[in-house]
Coordinates of C-alpha atoms and ligand atoms in Angstrom, one line a residue:
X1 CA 13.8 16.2 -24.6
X2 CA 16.7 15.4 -22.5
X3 CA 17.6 15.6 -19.0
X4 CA 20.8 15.7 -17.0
X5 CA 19.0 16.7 -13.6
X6 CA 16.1 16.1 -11.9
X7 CA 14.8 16.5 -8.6
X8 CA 13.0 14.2 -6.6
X9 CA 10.6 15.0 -4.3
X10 CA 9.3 13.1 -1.1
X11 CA 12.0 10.0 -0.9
X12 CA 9.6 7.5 1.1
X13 CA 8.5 3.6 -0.8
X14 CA 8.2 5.7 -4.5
X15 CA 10.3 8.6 -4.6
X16 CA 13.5 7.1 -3.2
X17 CA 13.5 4.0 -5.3
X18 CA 12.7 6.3 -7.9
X19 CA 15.8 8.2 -7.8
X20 CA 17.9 5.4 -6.8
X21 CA 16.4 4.1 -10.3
X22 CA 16.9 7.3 -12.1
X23 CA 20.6 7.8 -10.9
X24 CA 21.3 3.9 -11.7
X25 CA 20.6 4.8 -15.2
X26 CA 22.6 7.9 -15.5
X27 CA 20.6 10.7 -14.4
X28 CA 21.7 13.5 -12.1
X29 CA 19.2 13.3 -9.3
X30 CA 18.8 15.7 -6.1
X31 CA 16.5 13.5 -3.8
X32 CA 13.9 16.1 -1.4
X33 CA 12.6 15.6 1.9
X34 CA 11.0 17.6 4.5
X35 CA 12.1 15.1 7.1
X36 CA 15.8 16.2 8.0
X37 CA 16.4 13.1 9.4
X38 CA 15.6 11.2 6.2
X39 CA 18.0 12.9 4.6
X40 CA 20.3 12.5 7.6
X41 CA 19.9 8.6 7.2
X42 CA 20.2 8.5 3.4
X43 CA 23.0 10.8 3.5
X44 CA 25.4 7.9 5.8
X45 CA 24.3 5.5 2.8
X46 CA 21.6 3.7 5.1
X47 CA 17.9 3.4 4.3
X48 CA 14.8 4.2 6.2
X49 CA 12.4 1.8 4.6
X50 CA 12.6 -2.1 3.7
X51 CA 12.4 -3.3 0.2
X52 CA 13.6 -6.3 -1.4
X53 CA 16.1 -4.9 -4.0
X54 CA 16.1 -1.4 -3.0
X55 CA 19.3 -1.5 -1.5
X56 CA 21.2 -2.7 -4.7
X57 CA 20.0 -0.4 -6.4
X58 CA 20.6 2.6 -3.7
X59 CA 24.1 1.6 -3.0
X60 CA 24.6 1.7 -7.3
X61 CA 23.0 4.9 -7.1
X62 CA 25.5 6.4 -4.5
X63 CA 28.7 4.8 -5.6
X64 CA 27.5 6.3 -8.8
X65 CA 27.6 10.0 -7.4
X66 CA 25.0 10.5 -9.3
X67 CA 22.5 10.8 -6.3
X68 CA 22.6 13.5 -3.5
X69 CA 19.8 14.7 -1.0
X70 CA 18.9 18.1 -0.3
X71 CA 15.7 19.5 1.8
X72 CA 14.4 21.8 -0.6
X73 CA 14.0 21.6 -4.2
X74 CA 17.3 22.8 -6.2
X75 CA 17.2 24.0 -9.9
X76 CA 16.8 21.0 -12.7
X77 CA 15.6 20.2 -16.0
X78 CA 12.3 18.0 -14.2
X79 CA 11.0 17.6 -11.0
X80 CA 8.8 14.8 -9.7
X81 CA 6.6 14.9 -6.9
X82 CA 6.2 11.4 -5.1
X83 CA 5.0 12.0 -1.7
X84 CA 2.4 10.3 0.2
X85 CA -1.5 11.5 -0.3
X86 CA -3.4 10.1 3.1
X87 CA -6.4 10.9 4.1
X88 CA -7.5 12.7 7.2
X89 CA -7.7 11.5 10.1
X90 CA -9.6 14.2 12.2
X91 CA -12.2 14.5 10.1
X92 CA -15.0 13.0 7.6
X93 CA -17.2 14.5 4.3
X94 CA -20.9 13.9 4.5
X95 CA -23.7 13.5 1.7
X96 CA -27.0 12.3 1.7
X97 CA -26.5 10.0 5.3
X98 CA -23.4 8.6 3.7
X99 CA -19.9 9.3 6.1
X100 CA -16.5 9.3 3.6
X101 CA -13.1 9.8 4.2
X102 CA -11.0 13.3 2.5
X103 CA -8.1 12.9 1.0
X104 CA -5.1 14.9 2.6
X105 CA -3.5 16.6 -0.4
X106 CA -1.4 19.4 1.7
X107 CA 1.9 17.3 0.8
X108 CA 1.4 17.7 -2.7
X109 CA 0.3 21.3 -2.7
X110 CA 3.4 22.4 -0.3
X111 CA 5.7 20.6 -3.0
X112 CA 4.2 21.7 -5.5
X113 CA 5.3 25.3 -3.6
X114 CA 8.5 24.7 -2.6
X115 CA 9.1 24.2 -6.6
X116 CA 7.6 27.5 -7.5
X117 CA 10.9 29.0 -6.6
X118 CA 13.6 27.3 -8.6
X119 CA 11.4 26.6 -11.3
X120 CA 12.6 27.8 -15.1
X121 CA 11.4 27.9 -19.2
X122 CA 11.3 24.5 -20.1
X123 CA 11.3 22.7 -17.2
X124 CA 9.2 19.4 -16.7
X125 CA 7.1 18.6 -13.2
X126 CA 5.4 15.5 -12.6
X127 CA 2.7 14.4 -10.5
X128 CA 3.0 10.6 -9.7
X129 CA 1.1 10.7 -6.0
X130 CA -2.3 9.2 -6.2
X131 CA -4.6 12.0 -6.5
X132 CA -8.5 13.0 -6.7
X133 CA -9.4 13.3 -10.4
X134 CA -8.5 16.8 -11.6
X135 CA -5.9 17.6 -9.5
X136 CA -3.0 18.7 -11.7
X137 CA -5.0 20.8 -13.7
X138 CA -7.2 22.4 -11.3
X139 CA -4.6 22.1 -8.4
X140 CA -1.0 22.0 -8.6
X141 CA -0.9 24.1 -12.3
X142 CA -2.3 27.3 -10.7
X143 CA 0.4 26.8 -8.1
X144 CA 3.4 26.4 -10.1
X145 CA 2.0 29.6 -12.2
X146 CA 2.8 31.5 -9.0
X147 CA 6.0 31.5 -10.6
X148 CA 4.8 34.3 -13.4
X149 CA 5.1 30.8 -16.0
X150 CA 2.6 29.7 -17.9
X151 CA 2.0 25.8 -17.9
X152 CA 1.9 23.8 -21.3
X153 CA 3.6 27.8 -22.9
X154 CA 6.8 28.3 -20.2
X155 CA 6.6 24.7 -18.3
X156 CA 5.3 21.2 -18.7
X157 CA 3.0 19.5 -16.5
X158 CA 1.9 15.5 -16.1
X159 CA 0.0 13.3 -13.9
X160 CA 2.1 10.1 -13.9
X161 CA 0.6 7.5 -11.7
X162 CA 3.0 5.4 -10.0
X163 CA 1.7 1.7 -10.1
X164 CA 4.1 -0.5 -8.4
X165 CA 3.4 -3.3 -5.4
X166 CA 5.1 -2.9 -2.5
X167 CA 7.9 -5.9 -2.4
X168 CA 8.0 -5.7 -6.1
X169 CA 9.0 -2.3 -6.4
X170 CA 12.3 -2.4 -7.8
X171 CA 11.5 -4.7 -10.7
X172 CA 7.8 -3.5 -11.7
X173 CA 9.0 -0.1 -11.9
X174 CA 11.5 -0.9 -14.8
X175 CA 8.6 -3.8 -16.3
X176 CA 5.4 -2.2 -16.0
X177 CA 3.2 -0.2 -18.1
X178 CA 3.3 3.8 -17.8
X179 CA 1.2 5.9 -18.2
X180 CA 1.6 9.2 -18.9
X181 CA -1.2 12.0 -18.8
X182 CA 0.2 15.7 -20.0
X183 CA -1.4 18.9 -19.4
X184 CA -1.0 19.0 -23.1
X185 CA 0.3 16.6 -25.7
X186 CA 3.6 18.7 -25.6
X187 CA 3.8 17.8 -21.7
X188 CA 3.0 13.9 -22.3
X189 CA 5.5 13.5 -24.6
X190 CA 8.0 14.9 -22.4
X191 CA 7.0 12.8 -19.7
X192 CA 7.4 10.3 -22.0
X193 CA 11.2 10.7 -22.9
X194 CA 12.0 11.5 -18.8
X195 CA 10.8 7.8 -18.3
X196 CA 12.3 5.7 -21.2
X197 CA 15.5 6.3 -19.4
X198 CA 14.3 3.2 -17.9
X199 CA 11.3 1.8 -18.1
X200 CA 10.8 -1.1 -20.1
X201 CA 7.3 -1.7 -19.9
X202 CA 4.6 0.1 -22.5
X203 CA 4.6 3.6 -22.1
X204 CA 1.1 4.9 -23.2
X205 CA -0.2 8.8 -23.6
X206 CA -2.9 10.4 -22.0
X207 CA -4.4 13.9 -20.5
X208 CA -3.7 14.2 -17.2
X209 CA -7.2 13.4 -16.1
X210 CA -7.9 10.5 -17.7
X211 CA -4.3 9.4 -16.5
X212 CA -5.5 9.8 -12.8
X213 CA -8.3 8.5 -13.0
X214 CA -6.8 5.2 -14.8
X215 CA -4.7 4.8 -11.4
X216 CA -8.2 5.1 -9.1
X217 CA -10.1 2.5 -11.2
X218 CA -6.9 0.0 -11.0
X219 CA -6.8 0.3 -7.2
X220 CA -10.5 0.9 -7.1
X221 CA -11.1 -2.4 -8.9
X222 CA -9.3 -4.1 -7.2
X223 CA -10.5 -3.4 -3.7
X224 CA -14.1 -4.2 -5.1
X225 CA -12.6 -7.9 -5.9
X226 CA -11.4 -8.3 -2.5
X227 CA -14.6 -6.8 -0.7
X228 CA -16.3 -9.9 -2.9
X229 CA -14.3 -12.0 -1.7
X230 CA -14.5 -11.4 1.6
X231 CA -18.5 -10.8 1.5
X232 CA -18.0 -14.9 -0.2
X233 CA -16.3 -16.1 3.3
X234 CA -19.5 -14.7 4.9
X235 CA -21.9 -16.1 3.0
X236 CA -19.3 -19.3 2.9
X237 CA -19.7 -19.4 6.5
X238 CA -23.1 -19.4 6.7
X239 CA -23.6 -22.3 4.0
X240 CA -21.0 -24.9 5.3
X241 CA -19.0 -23.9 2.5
X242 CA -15.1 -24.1 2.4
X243 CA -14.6 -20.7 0.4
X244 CA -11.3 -21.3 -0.6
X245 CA -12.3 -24.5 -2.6
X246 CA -15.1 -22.5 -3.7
X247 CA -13.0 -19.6 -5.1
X248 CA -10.5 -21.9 -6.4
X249 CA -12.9 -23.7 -7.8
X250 CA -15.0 -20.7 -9.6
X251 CA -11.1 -19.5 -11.0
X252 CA -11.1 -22.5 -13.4
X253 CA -13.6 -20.4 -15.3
X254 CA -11.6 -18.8 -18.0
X255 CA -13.4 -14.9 -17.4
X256 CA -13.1 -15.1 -13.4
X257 CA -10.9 -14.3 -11.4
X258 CA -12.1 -13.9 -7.7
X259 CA -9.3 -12.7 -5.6
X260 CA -8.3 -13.8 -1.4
X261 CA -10.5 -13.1 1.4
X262 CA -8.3 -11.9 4.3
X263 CA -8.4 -10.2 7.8
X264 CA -9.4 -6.9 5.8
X265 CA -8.1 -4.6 3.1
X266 CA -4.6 -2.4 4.4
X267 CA -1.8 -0.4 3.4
X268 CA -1.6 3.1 1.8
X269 CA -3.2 2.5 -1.6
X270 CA -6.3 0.1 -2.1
X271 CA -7.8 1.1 1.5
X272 CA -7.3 4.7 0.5
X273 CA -7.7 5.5 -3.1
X274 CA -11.2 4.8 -3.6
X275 CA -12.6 7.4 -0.9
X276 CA -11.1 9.6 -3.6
X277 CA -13.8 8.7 -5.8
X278 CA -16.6 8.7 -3.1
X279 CA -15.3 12.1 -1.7
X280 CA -15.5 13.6 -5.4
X281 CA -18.6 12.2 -6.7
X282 CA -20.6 10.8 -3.6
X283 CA -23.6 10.7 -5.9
X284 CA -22.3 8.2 -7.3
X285 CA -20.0 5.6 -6.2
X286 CA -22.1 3.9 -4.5
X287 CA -20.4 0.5 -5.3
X288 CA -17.0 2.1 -4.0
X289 CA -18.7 2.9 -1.1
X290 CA -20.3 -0.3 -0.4
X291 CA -16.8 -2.1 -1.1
X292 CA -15.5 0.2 1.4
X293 CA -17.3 -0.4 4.0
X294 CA -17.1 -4.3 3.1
X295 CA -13.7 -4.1 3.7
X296 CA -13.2 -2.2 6.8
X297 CA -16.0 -4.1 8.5
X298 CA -13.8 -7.5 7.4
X299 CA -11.7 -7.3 10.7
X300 CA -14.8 -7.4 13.0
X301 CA -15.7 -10.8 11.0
X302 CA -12.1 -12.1 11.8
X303 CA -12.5 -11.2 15.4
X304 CA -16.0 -13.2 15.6
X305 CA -14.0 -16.4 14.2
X306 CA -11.1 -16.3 16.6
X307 CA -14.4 -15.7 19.5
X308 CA -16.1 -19.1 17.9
X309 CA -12.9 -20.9 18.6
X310 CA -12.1 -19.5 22.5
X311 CA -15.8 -18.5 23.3
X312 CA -15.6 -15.3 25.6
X313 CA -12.0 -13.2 24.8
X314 CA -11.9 -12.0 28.0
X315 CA -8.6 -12.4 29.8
X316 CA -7.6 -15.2 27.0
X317 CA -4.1 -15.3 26.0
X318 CA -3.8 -15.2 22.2
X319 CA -0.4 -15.2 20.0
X320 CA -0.9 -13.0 16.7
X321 CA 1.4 -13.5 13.6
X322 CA 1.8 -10.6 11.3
X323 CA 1.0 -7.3 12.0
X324 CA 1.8 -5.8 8.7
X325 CA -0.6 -4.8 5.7
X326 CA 0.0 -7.8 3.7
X327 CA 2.5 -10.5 3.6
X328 CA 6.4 -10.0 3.3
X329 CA 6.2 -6.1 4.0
X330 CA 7.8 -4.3 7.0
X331 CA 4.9 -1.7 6.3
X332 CA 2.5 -0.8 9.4
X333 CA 0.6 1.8 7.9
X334 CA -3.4 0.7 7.4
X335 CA -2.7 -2.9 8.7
X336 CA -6.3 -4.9 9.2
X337 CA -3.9 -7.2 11.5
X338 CA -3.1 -4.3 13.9
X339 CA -7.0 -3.6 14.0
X340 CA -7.7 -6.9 14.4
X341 CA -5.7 -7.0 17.5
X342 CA -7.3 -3.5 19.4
X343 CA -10.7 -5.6 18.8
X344 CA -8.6 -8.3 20.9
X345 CA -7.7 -6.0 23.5
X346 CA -11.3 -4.1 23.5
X347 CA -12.4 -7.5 24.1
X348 CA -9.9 -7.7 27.1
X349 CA -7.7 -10.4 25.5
X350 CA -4.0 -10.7 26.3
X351 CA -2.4 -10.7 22.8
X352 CA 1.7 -11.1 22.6
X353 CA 2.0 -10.2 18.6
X354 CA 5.1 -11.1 16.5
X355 CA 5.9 -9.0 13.6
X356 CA 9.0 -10.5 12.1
X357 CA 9.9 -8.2 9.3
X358 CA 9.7 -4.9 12.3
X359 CA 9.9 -6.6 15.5
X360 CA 8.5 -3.2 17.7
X361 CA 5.5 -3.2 16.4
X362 CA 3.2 -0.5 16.8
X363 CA 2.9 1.5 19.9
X364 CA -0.3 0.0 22.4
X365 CA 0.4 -3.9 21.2
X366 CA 3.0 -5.8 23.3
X367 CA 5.4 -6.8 20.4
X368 CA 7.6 -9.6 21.1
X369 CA 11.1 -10.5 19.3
X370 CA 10.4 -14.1 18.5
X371 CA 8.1 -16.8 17.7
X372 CA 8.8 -18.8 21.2
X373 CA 7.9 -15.8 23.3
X374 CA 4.4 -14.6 21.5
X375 CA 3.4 -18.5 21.8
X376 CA 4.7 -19.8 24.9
X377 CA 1.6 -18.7 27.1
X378 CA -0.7 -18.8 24.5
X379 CA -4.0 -20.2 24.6
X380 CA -4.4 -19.8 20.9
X381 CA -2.4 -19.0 18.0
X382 CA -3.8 -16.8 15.4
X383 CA -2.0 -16.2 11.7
X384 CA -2.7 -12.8 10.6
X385 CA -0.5 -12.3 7.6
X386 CA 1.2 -15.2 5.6
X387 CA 4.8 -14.0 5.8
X388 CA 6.6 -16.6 4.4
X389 CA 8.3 -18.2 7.1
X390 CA 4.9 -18.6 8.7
X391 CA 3.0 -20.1 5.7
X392 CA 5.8 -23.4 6.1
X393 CA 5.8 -23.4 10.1
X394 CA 6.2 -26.5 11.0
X395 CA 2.9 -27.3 13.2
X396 CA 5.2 -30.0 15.1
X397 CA 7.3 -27.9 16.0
X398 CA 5.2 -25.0 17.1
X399 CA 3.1 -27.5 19.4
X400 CA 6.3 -28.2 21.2
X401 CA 6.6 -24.3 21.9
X402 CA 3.5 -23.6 23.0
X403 CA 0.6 -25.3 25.1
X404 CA -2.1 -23.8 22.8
X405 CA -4.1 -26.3 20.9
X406 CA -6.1 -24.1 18.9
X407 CA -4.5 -22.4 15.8
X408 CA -6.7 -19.6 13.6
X409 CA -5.8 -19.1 10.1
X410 CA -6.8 -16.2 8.3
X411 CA -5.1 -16.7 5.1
X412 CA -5.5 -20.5 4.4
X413 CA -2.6 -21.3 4.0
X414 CA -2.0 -24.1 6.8
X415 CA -2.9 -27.4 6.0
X416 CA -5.7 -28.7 7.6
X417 CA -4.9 -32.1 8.3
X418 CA -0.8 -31.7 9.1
X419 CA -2.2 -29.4 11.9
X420 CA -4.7 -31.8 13.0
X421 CA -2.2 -34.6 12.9
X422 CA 0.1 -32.4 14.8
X423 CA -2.6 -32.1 18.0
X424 CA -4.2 -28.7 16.5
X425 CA -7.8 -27.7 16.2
X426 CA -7.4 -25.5 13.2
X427 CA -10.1 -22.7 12.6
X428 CA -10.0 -21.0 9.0
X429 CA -11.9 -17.7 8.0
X430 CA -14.1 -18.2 5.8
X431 CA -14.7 -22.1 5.8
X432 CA -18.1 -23.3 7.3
X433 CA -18.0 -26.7 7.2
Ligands
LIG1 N1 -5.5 -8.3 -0.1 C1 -6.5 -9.3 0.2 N2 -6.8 -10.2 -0.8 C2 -6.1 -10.3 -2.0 C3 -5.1 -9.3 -2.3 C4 -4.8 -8.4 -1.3 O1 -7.1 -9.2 1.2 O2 -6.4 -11.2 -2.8 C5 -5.2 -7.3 0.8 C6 -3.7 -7.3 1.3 O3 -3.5 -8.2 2.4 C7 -3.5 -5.9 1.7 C8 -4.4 -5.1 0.8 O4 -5.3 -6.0 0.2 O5 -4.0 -5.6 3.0 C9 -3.7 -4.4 -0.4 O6 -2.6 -5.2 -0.9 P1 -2.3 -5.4 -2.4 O7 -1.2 -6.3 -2.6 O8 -3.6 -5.7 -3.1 O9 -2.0 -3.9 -2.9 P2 -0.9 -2.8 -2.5 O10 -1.7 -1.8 -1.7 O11 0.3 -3.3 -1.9 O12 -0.5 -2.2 -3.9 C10 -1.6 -1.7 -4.8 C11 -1.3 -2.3 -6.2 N3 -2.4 -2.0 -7.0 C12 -3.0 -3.0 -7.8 O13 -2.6 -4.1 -7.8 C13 -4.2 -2.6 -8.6 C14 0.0 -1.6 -6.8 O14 0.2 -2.0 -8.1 C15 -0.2 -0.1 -6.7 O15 1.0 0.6 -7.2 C16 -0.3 0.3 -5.2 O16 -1.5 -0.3 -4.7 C17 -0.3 1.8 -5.1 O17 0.7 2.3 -4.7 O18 -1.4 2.4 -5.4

């Protein structure tokens, strides 16, 4: 199948690369958003989100003229729906004692709506937002058959999981594996020649179930590494163990492969995803659940390190570094670091946090603009998330910009003994010894 126009919808950290990607490579493309002043801001050429590469490819896609913005969906040849699936805030699913968090699908379904209108006989959609198993069948095709079509006869219909890690966005969706799950085979294959326009990486076939359930287990998996790893600093603690060595150390064995304990497990994807699993079969994701709660219950153990360092918080000035979900991001959304702090502040601590990559921060933590001003009062100094320029801060030169003497990291990624050397007592999560 070919296509000279497609329409994507939801232009946020997937769709908008997406199209720029799309467009770059020849495509027509009609980027959707509900948020007028997305489009507004994509419109004058600038871009609402941060990510390395995205701009290159944007601009390309624009000088191109190959890539305009509209707020409703327009009539093409495919349509992809790339918009964020959260989870609700206001309320939580029960079973048997256990509490779990519901996916918010009510983006999907409304694009899935707004399609119904301009869709036609041939047409292609695809689903790439990370969705509870059995959602394109048993979700978005009865919606798109509003339209008097018939899915897999009229129009074809895949889950396509979008896979890429934020900050590698631009290059891992052109190199990475697809996969492509079709309502029917007919559906797959199409889905199939819509994303050789440009991606590189193996595509491989599926249904659409099995395709959506690949992208849980990935995320899924990988959260249940992490919540390992951080249970390991606990237990680390406890034994007068240095986990880091320890992990390091089990890595040399040629089938593990432990990953980093951390502040806790953020962002919009590994902290989310698996309560799809839980939410659909609480019977029996136990494991899920347990790695859950692991991992949401890792920023309290942060909290009690930072406490064995200053004693009582109370009234204790305390620099934080990072606020993002992980390192190198501008993202916000899910951040362990920004929980981390409202335990500071519960605690009555007077935390100055430094977020370089989005310098206001979040709305309830006094953000400052530079390093010098979250550290100048500080009693202690606390590294959150290892952007780079903080993993090769110079501990010399940060003693010289604040009185603290007590620096906290979370990440390990100081070196003990040039911070000692440098006048620091140096605190790291995770290390008992
Ligand atoms: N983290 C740790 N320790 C680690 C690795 C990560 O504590 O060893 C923390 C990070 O600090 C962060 C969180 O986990 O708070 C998630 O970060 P991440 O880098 O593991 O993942 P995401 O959420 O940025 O992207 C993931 C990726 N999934 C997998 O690697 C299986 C990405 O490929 C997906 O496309 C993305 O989720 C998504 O959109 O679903």
């Amino acid at each position: 199948m070919k296509f000279d126009r497609i329409c994507v919808l939801g232009l946020g950290y997937i769709g908008l690369p997406t199209a720029s990607t799309f467009a770059a490579h020849g495509v027509e493309v009609v980027g959707v958003d509900v948020n007028s002043q997305v489009i507004a801001t994509l419109r004058r050429g600038d871009l609402h989100i941060q990510e390395p590469g995205l701009r290159e490819t944007f601009e390309a896609a624009l000088r191109s003229g190959r890539l305009t913005f509209s707020e409703k969906p327009v009539e093409a040849d495919a349509f992809i729906i790339a918009v964020p699936t959260p989870f609700h805030e206001d309320r939580l699913g029960e079973s048997n004692g256990k509490q779990y968090k519901l996916a918010d699908l009510r983006a999907v379904l409304s694009a899935a709506e707004a399609i119904v209108p301009v869709l036609r006989k041939g047409n292609l959609v695809v689903l790439e937002s990370t969705s509870p198993p059995r959602t394109t069948v048993d979700l978005v095709q009865p919606i798109l058959e509003k339209s008097g079509l018939k899915g897999g006869q009229d129009f074809l219909l895949a889950y396509s999981p979008e896979r890429v890690l934020p900050g590698q966005i631009i290059r891992e969706l052109v190199e990475n594996a697809r996969v492509i799950g079709g309502i029917d085979p007919v559906s797959a294959q199409a889905g199939r020649d819509l994303y050789a326009v440009f991606v590189k990486g193996q595509i491989v076939l599926t249904d659409a179930t099995t395709a959506e359930m690949v992208k849980l287990m990935e995320n899924t998996y990988r959260d249940i590494n992490i919540a390992i790893a951080n249970e390991f600093s606990r237990l680390a603690e406890r034994f007068g163990v240095d986990v880091w060595e320890a992990i390091a150390t089990a890595n040399l064995h040629p089938r593990v492969k432990i990953l980093s304990p951390g502040p806790g497990v953020g962002g919009h994807c590994i902290s989310v995803d698996p309560w799809f699993f839980v939410e659909a079969a609480p019977d029996l994701a136990d494991l899920i659940y347990t790695a859950r709660q692991v991992n949401d219950s890792q920023p309290r153990f942060a909290l009690k390190l930072i406490e064995r360092g200053l004693g009582s918080l109370a009234g204790r000035r305390i620099a934080v570094l990072g606020l993002a979900f992980k390192p190198d991001v501008d993202d916000l959304r899910e951040s362990p670091a920004a929980e981390v702090v409202h335990l500071l502040q519960e605690a009555g601590a007077q935390v100055r946090a430094f977020e370089p990559l989005r310098p206001e921060g979040l709305p309830g933590i006094v953000c400052v603009a530079s390093l010098e001003e979250a550290v100048c009062q500080a009693e202690c100094v606390v590294l959150l998330v290892h952007h780079a320029p903080f993993v090769t801060l110079d501990p010399v030169e940060l003693a010289r910009l604040t009185p603290a003497r007590l620096a906290i990291d979370m990440r390990n990624v100081w070196d003990p003994a040039a911070w000692e050397a440098a006048g620091f007592t140096l605190l790291r999560l995770g290390v008992g010894k």
